[in-house]
XYZ file of C-alpha atoms in Angstrom:
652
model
C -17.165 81.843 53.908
C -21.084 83.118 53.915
C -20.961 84.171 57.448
C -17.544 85.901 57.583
C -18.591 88.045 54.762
C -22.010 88.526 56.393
C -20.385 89.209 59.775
C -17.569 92.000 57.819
C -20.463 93.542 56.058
C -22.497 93.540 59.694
C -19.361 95.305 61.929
C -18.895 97.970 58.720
C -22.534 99.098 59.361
C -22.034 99.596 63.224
C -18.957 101.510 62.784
C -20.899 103.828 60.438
C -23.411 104.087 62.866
C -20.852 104.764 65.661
C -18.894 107.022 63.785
C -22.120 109.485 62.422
C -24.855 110.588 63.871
C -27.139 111.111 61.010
C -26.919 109.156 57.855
C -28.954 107.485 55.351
C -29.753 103.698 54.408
C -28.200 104.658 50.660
C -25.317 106.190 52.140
C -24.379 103.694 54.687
C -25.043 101.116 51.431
C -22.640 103.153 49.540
C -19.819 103.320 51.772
C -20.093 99.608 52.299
C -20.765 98.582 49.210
C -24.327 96.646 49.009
C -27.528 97.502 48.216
C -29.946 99.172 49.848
C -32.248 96.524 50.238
C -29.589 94.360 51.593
C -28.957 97.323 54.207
C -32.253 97.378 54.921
C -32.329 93.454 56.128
C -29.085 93.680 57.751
C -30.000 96.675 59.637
C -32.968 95.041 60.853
C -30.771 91.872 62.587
C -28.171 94.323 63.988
C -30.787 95.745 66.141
C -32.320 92.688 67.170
C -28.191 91.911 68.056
C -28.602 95.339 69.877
C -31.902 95.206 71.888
C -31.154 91.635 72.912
C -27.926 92.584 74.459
C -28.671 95.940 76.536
C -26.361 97.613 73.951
C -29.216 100.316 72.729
C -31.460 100.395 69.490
C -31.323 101.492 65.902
C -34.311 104.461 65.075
C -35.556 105.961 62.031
C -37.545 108.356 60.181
C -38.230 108.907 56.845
C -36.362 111.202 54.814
C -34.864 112.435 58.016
C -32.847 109.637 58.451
C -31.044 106.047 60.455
C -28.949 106.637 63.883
C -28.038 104.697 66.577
C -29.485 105.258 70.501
C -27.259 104.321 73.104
C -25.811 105.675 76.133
C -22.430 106.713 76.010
C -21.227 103.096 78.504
C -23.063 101.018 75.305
C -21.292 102.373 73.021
C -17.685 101.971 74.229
C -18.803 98.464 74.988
C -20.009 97.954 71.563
C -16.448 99.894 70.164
C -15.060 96.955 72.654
C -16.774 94.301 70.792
C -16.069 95.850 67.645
C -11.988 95.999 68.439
C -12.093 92.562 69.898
C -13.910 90.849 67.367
C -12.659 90.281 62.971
C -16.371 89.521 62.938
C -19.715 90.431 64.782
C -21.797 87.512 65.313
C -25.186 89.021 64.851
C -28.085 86.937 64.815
C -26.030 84.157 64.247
C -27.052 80.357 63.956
C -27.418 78.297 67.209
C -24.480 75.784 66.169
C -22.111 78.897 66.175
C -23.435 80.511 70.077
C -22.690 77.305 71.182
C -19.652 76.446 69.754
C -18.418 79.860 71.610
C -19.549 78.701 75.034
C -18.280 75.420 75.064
C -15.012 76.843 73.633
C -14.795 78.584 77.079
C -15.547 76.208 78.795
C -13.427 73.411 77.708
C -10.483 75.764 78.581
C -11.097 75.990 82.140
C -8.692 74.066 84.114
C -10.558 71.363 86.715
C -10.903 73.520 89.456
C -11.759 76.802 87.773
C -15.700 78.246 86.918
C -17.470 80.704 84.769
C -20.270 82.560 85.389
C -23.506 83.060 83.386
C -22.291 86.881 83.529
C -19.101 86.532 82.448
C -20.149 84.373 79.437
C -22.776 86.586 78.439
C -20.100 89.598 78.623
C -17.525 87.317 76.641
C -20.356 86.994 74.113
C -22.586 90.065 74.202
C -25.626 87.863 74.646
C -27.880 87.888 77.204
C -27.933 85.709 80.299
C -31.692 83.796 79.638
C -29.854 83.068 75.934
C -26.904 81.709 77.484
C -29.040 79.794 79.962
C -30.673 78.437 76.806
C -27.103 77.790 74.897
C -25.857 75.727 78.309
C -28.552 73.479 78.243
C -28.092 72.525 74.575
C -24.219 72.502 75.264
C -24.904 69.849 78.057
C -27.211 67.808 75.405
C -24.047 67.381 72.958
C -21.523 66.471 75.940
C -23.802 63.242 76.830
C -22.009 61.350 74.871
C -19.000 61.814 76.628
C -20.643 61.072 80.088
C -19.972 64.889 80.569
C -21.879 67.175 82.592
C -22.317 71.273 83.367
C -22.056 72.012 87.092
C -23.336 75.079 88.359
C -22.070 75.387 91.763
C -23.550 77.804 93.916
C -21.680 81.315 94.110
C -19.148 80.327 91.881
C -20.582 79.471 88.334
C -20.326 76.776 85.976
C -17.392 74.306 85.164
C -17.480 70.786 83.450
C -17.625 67.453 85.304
C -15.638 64.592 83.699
C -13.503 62.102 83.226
C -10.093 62.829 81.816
C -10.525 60.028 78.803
C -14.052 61.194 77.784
C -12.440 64.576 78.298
C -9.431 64.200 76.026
C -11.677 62.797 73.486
C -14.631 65.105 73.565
C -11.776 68.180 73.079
C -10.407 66.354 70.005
C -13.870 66.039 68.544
C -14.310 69.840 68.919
C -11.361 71.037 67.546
C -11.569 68.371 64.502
C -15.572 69.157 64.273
C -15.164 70.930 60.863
C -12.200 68.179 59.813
C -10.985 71.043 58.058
C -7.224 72.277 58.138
C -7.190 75.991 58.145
C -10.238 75.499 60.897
C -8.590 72.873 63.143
C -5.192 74.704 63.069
C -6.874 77.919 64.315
C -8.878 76.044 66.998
C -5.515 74.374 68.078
C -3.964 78.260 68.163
C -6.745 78.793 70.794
C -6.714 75.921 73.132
C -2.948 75.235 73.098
C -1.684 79.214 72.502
C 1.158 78.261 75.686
C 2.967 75.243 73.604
C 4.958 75.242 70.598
C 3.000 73.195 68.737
C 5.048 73.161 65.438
C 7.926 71.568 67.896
C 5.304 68.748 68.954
C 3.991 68.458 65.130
C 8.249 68.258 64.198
C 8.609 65.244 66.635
C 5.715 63.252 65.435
C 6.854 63.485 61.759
C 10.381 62.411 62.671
C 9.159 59.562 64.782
C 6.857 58.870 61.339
C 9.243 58.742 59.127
C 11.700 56.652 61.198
C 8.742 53.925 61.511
C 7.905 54.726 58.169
C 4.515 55.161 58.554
C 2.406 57.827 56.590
C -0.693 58.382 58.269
C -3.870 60.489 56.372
C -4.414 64.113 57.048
C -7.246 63.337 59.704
C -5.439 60.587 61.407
C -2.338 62.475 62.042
C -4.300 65.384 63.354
C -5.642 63.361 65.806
C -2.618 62.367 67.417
C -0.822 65.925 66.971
C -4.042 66.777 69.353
C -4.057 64.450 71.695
C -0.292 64.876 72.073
C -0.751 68.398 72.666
C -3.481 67.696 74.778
C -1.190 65.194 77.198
C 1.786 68.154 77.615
C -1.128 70.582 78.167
C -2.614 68.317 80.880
C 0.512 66.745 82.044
C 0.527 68.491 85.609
C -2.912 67.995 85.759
C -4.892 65.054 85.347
C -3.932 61.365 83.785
C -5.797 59.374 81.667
C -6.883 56.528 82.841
C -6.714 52.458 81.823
C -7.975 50.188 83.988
C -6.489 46.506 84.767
C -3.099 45.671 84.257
C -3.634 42.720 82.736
C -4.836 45.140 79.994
C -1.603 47.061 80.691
C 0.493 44.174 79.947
C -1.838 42.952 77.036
C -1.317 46.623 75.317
C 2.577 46.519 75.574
C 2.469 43.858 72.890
C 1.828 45.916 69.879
C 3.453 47.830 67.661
C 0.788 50.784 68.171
C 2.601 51.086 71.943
C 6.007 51.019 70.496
C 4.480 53.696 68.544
C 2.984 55.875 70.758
C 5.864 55.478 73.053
C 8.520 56.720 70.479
C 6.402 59.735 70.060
C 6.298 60.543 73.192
C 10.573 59.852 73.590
C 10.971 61.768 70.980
C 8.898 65.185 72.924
C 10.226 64.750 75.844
C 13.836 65.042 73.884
C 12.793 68.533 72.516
C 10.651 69.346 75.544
C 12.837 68.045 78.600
C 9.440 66.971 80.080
C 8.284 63.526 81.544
C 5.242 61.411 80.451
C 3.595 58.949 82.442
C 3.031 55.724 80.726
C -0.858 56.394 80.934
C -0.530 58.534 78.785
C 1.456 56.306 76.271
C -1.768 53.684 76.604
C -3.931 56.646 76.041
C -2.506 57.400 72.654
C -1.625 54.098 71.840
C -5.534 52.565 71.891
C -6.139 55.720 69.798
C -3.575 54.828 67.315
C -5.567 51.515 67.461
C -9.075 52.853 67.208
C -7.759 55.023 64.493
C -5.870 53.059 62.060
C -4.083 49.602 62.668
C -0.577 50.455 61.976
C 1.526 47.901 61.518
C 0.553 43.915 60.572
C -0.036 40.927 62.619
C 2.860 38.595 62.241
C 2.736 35.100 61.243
C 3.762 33.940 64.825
C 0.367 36.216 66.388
C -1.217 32.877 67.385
C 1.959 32.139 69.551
C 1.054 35.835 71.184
C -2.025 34.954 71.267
C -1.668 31.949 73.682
C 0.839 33.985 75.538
C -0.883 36.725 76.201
C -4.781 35.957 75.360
C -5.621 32.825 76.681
C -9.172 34.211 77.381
C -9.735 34.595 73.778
C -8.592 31.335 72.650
C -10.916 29.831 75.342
C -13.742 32.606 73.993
C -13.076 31.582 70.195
C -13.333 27.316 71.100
C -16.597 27.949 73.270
C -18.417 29.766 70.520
C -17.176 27.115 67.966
C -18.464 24.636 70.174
C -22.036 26.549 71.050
C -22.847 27.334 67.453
C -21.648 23.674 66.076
C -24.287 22.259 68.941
C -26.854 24.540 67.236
C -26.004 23.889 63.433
C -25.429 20.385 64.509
C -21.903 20.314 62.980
C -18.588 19.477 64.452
C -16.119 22.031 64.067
C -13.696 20.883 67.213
C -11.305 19.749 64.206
C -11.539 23.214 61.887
C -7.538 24.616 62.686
C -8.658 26.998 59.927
C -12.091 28.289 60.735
C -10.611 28.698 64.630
C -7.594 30.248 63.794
C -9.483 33.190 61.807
C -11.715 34.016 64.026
C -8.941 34.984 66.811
C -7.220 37.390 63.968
C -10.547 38.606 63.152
C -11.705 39.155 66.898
C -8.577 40.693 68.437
C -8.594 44.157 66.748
C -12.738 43.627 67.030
C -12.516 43.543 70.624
C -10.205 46.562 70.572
C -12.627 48.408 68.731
C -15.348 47.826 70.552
C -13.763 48.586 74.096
C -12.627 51.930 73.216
C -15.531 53.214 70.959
C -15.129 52.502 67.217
C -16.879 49.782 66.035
C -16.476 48.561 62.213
C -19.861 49.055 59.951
C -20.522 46.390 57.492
C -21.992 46.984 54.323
C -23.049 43.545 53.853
C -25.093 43.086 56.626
C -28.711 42.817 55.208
C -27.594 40.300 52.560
C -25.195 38.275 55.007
C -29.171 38.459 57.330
C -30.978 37.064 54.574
C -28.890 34.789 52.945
C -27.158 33.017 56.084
C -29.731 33.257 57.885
C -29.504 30.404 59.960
C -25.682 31.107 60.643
C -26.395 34.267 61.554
C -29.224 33.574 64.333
C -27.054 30.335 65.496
C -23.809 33.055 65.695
C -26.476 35.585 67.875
C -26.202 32.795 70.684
C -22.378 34.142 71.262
C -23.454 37.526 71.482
C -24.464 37.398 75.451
C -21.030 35.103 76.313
C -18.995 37.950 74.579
C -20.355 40.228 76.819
C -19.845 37.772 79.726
C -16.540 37.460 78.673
C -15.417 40.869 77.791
C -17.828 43.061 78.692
C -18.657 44.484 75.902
C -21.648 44.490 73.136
C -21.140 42.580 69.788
C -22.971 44.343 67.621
C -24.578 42.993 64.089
C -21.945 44.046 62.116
C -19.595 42.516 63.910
C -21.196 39.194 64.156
C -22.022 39.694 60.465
C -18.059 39.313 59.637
C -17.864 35.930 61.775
C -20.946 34.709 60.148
C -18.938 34.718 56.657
C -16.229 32.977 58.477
C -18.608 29.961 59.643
C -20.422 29.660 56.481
C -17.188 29.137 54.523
C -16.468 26.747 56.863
C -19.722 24.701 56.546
C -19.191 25.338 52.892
C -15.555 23.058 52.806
C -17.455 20.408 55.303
C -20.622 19.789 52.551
C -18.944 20.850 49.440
C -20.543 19.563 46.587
C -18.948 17.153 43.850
C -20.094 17.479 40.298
C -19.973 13.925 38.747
C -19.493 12.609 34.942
C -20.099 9.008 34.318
C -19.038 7.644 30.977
C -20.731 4.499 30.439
C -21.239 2.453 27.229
C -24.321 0.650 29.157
C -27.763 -0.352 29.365
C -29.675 2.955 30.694
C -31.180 0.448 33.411
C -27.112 -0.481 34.313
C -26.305 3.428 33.981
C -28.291 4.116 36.447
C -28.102 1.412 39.056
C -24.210 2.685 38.984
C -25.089 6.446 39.815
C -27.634 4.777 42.316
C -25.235 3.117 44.471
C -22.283 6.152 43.879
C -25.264 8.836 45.317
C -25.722 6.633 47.938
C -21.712 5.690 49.096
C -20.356 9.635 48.050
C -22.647 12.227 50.067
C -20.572 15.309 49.051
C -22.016 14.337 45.512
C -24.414 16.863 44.045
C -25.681 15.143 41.004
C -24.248 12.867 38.205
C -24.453 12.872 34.847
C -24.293 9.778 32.357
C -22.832 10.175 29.030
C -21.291 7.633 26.291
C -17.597 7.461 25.921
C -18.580 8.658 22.085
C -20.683 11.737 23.023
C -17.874 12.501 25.958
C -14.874 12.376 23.570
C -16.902 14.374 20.819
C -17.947 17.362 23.209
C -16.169 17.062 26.483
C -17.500 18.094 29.660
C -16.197 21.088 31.364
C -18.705 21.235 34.517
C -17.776 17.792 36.498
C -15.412 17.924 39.407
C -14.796 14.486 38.884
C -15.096 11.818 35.673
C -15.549 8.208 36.333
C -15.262 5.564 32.993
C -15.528 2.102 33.388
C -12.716 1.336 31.045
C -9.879 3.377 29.809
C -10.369 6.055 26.804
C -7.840 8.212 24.457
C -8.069 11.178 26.641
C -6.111 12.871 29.236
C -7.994 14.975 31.915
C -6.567 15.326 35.186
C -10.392 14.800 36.767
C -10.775 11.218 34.786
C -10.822 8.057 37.090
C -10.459 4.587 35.552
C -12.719 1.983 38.061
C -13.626 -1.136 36.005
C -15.278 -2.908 38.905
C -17.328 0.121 40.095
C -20.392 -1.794 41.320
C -17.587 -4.194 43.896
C -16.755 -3.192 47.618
C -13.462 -2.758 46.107
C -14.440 -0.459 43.358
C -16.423 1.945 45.804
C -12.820 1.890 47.982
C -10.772 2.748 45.559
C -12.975 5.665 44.363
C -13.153 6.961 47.864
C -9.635 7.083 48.366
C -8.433 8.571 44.932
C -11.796 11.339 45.787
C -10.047 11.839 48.958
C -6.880 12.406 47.545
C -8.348 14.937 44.727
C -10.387 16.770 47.394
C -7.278 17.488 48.592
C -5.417 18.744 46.071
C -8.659 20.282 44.553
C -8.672 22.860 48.536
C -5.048 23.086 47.994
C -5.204 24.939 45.202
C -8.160 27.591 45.866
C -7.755 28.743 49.457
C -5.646 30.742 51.080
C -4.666 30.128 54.746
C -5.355 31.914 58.222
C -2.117 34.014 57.643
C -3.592 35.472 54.451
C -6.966 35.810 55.211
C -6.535 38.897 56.799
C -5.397 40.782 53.758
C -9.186 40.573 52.508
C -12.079 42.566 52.129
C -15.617 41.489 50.793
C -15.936 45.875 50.546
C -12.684 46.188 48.322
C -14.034 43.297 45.862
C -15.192 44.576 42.309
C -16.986 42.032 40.495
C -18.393 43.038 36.704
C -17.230 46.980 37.388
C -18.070 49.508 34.537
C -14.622 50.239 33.354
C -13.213 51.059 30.040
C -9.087 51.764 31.754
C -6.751 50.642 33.807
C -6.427 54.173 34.966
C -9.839 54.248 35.866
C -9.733 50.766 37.191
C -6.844 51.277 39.461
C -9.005 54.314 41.027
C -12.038 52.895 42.292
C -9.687 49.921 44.037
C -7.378 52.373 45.659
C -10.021 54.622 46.688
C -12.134 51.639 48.270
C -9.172 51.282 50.262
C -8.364 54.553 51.051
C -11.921 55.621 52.058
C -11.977 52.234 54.526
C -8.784 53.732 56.313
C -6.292 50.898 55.019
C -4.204 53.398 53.016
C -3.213 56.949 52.575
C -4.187 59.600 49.759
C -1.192 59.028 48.273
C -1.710 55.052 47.884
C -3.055 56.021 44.241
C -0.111 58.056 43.578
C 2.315 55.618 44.218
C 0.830 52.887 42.271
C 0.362 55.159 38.795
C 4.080 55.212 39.690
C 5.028 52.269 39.226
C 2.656 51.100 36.226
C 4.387 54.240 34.201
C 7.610 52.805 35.659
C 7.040 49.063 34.500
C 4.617 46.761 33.465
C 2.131 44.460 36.289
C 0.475 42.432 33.742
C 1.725 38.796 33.981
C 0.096 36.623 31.621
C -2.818 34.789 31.294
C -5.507 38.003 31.253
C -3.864 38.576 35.107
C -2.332 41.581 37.145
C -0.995 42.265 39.849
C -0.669 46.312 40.685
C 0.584 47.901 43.790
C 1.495 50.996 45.929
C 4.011 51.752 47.787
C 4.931 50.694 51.267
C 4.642 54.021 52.999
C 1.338 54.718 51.803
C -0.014 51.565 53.812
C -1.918 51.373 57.201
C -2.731 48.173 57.420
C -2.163 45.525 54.755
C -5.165 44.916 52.371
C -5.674 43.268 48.974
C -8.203 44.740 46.495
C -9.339 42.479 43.870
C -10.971 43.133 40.482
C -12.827 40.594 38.309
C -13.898 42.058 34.834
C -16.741 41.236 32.554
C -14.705 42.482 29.771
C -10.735 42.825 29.477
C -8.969 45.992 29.252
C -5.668 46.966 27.355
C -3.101 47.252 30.325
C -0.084 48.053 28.395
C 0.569 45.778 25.249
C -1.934 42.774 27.711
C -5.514 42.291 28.044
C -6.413 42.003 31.467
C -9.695 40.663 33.400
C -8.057 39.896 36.684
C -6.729 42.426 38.775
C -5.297 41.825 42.384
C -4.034 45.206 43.920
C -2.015 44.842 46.930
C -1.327 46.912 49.417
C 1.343 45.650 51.413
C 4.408 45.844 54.139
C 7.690 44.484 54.416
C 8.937 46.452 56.874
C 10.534 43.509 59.668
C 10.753 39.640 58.665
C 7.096 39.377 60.274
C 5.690 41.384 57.207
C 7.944 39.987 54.925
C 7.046 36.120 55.967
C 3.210 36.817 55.552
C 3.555 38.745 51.797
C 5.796 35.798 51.147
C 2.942 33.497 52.287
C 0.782 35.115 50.146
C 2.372 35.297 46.680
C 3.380 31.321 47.238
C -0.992 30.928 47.636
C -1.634 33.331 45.088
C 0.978 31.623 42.603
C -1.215 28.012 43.448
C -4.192 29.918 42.739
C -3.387 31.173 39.360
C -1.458 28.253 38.249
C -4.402 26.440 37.626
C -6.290 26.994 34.549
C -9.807 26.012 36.113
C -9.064 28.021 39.648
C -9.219 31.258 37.044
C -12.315 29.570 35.343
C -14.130 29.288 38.371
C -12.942 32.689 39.946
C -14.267 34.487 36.559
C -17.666 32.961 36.828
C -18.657 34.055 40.089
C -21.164 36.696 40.578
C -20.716 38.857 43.645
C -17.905 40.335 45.815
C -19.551 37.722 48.981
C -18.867 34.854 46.328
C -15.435 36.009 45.671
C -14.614 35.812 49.505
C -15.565 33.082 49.810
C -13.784 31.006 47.151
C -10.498 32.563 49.125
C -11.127 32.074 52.536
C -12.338 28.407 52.292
């Protein structure tokens, strides 16, 4: 808004100039309507403007006067300027003088040039400044492996290929990701295609799928659509390998893309090519993950990605040499990392890698983990060709700790003994010794035990039977016996079980989680307030829309989430959802949620759009129900620090 008033203000005072031959600085600030000092300075860059473009000079003499000097072919190229032009770029800011050059030159077709004259006509600069403006020009399009030709006789054009291309135009006319901006930037580039016809088809192909993309998201594909009928005569896109052809047809983002571009050719009577489907498709992808990965994606996954299966057991089998632990038998830990990797390596092969806020703890903490899971890094690359970078590998490191964490968890022991303190202890000797997952033991009296209770022991051991029931109490008379150590070992076995059952959920559900969208101990005072911060953690991570908040104030006015036992369970509707996620909350004090108190808070944002969706949410309220079933699973969950700790407990 600053520069268009400074470049109105700026074209007023030429016209005066044009128009009169004499004036004054107070007059020309009175018809205008600044002051004269601002005049003064304004006055000063038009001429600079005017000098630096051949276009004359602005002279003046005290109480005589200001008027402009030009000859009589400046001045009808300045009224040129002046007619072509809602605002005079004088003396304006590099980032502007080169957003009008590459403008230009991003809509010249392949074969077509411009010359340093004709640009510094277009412009009213001067040819060394738009020598100067190229070269910086060329110094943003690096990125995009493009270059500025100058051919010889014939002037300058862009050298590129068509994906970089496509992509590099999208950044441009999104640069200022605002609306008003990138809709008059779309005017210029695409001014030969009904655009609000390609914008209609999208929507309706939205809707149908019921997807709701964000503001920025759908922009991008309304450009790159535009983009492919643009281009559609003129170059393709380009995706190499049909093996990654055929991998690609799998997903629901090519289903996607390909109904869009049905549903323009419809309105259009116009032909795509199908590289141009896989174009927009891996955008979709790199975008937003529309869409969820179905229960049966490890059955796809063998189908259609043997290489990563093969990938995912050599870098189980590498880092387990270097840790010195055998994971060849972890389903859990192997099946993960194949849900985690395949939208990683999507990511990474067409430009967006995921950032991990973690990273420096996940460094310090794991350390060992993370150096052992640096070893894959170079047979990633072998295999895929691609970099994994540290944020990436600091996601599978969490993975791999949880699962050394369920291969060397802990036990916390109670003893009850009414014994000698020299028989107490020969009993915890030879348990230490025969039960490695034990962390320590702890020897009370039956009287002490039944008078204060323990609530920190995994597991309670008495040597004869007492007037209590606790579901972690063992009866072993003979504990000191061969047979006494077997039968413990089997009934620990058997609790172990159970005790996993209850606290983790499986490969299916792991997906839905986030260490970012965990709150532990948040400074809240409402569930209004509450519900905010967790829908805007997912919203500003791209896993729902701006209306995700909306929808779940909805349905908390509608009915009540709370349900029972300081729990609830929140969430948004099904159209505001890119890809599923669960936010959890865990607070240090509770807060009224209708007539409840609530310290728990799991929001979900989920789909149930085809029985794939439905079977995993289904999944995950049966592991959710064993999770919150058990009185101590809610103990434990409440006492935990940090968001890491929290992830944890629900992945292992």
């Amino acid at each position: 808004m600053k520069n268009i008033k400074k470049n109105y203000y700026n074209k007023e005072i030429l016209q005066v100039l044009l128009n009169e031959e004499l004036s004054s600085i107070k007059e020309i600030a009175h018809i205008i309507g600044l002051s004269e000092k601002s005049v003064r300075n304004k006055i000063y860059d038009i001429n600079t403007f005017l000098k630096a473009n051949d276009l004359g000079e602005i002279q003046k003499k005290p109480r005589v006067g200001i008027w402009l000097v030009s000859t009589e072919n400046q001045k009808q190229k300045i009224e040129n300027f002046l007619m072509r032009s809602n605002s005079v770029a004088i003396k304006d800011d590099e980032k502007e003088r080169k957003r009008e050059v590459l403008k230009l030159l991003f809509k010249l077709y392949p074969w077509e040039t411009v010359t340093t004259q004709k640009l510094a006509e277009e412009l009213y600069l001067s040819a060394p400044t738009i020598l100067k403006i190229l070269k910086d020009c060329e110094n943003d399009l690096k990125s995009y492996s493009i270059r500025i030709v100058n051919e010889r006789n014939r002037g300058y054009r862009l050298e590129y290929r068509e994906n970089e291309y496509r992509r590099a135009l999208k950044e441009f006319i999104m640069e200022d990701r605002d609306i008003v901006q990138i809709k008059k930037n779309m005017d210029f580039f695409f001014y030969n295609i009904d655009t609000n016809l390609i914008q209609k088809s999208i929507i309706k192909v939205e809707n149908e799928w019921n997807y709701q993309f964000t503001d920025e998201s759908f922009y991008e594909i309304f450009i790159y659509c535009c983009i492919a009928y643009q281009r559609k005569d003129i170059q393709r896109p380009i995706v190499k390998g049909k093996d990654k052809t055929e991998l690609l047809q799998k997903y629901n983002e090519y289903r996607f893309a390909q109904a869009i571009f049905e549903q323009i050719q419809k309105q259009f009577h116009v032909l795509f090519t199908y590289e141009d489907i896989q174009f927009l498709s891996i955008q979709i992808m790199c975008t937003y993950f529309i869409g969820i990965y179905s229960d049966e994606i490890l059955e796809q996954v063998k189908l259609y990605e043997n290489k990563l299966i093969e990938f995912v057991d050599k870098s189980l089998e590498v880092v387990g040499n270097i840790l010195d632990v055998d994971f060849s038998q972890d389903q859990k830990l192997k099946e993960s990392l194949i849900l985690h990797l395949r939208p990683t390596i999507f990511r990474l092969r067409y430009g967006n890698p995921q950032k991990n806020s973690l990273i420096h703890f996940i460094k310090n903490e794991y350390k060992n983990v993370f150096r052992a899971m640096l070893s894959i890094s170079i047979m990633f690359e072998e295999y895929y060709g691609l970099q994994l970078t540290e944020d990436e590998v600091g996601y599978l490191v969490l993975y791999v700790q949880s699962a050394l964490e369920r291969q060397k968890r802990m036990i916390h022991f109670l003893l009850i003994a009414d014994l000698s303190r020299g028989y107490a202890q020969l009993l915890a000797g030879r348990m230490r010794k025969m039960i490695p997952e034990m962390s320590d033991i702890e020897v009370m009296s039956a009287h002490d035990f039944q008078l204060y209770g323990n609530s920190h022991a995994d597991i309670i051991i008495s040597t004869k039977e007492l007037p209590v029931i606790d579901s972690r109490l063992l009866v072993i008379p003979n504990l000191l016996s061969e047979s006494g150590i077997v039968y413990l070992r089997s009934k620990l076995d058997a609790m172990l079980i159970d005790f996993k059952k209850n606290i983790s959920f499986s490969s299916t559900c792991i997906p839905l989680f986030d260490p970012e969208l965990i709150f532990v101990h948040p400074s809240v005072k409402e569930k209004e307030e509450l519900l905010k911060l967790m829908a805007q953690g997912m919203e500003g991570k791209g896993y729902v829309t701006n209306r995700f908040f909306e929808s779940v104030m909805e349905r908390e006015k509608a009915t009540t989430t709370s349900i029972g036992n300081g729990i609830s369970l929140p969430h948004g509707a099904q159209s505001t959802v890119l890809e599923p996620k669960v936010s959890i909350a865990i607070l240090d004090t509770p807060i009224a949620w209708d007539d409840d108190q609530v310290d728990v808070v799991f929001l979900l944002g989920v789909k149930m759009m085809n029985s794939d969706e439905a079977a995993r949410v289904q999944t995950f309220y049966k592991e959710y129900i064993s999770l919150i079933e058990e009185e101590d699973n809610i103990k434990k969950l409440k006492n935990l620090k940090t968001n890491l700790e929290v992830y944890k407990f629900l992945i292992q």
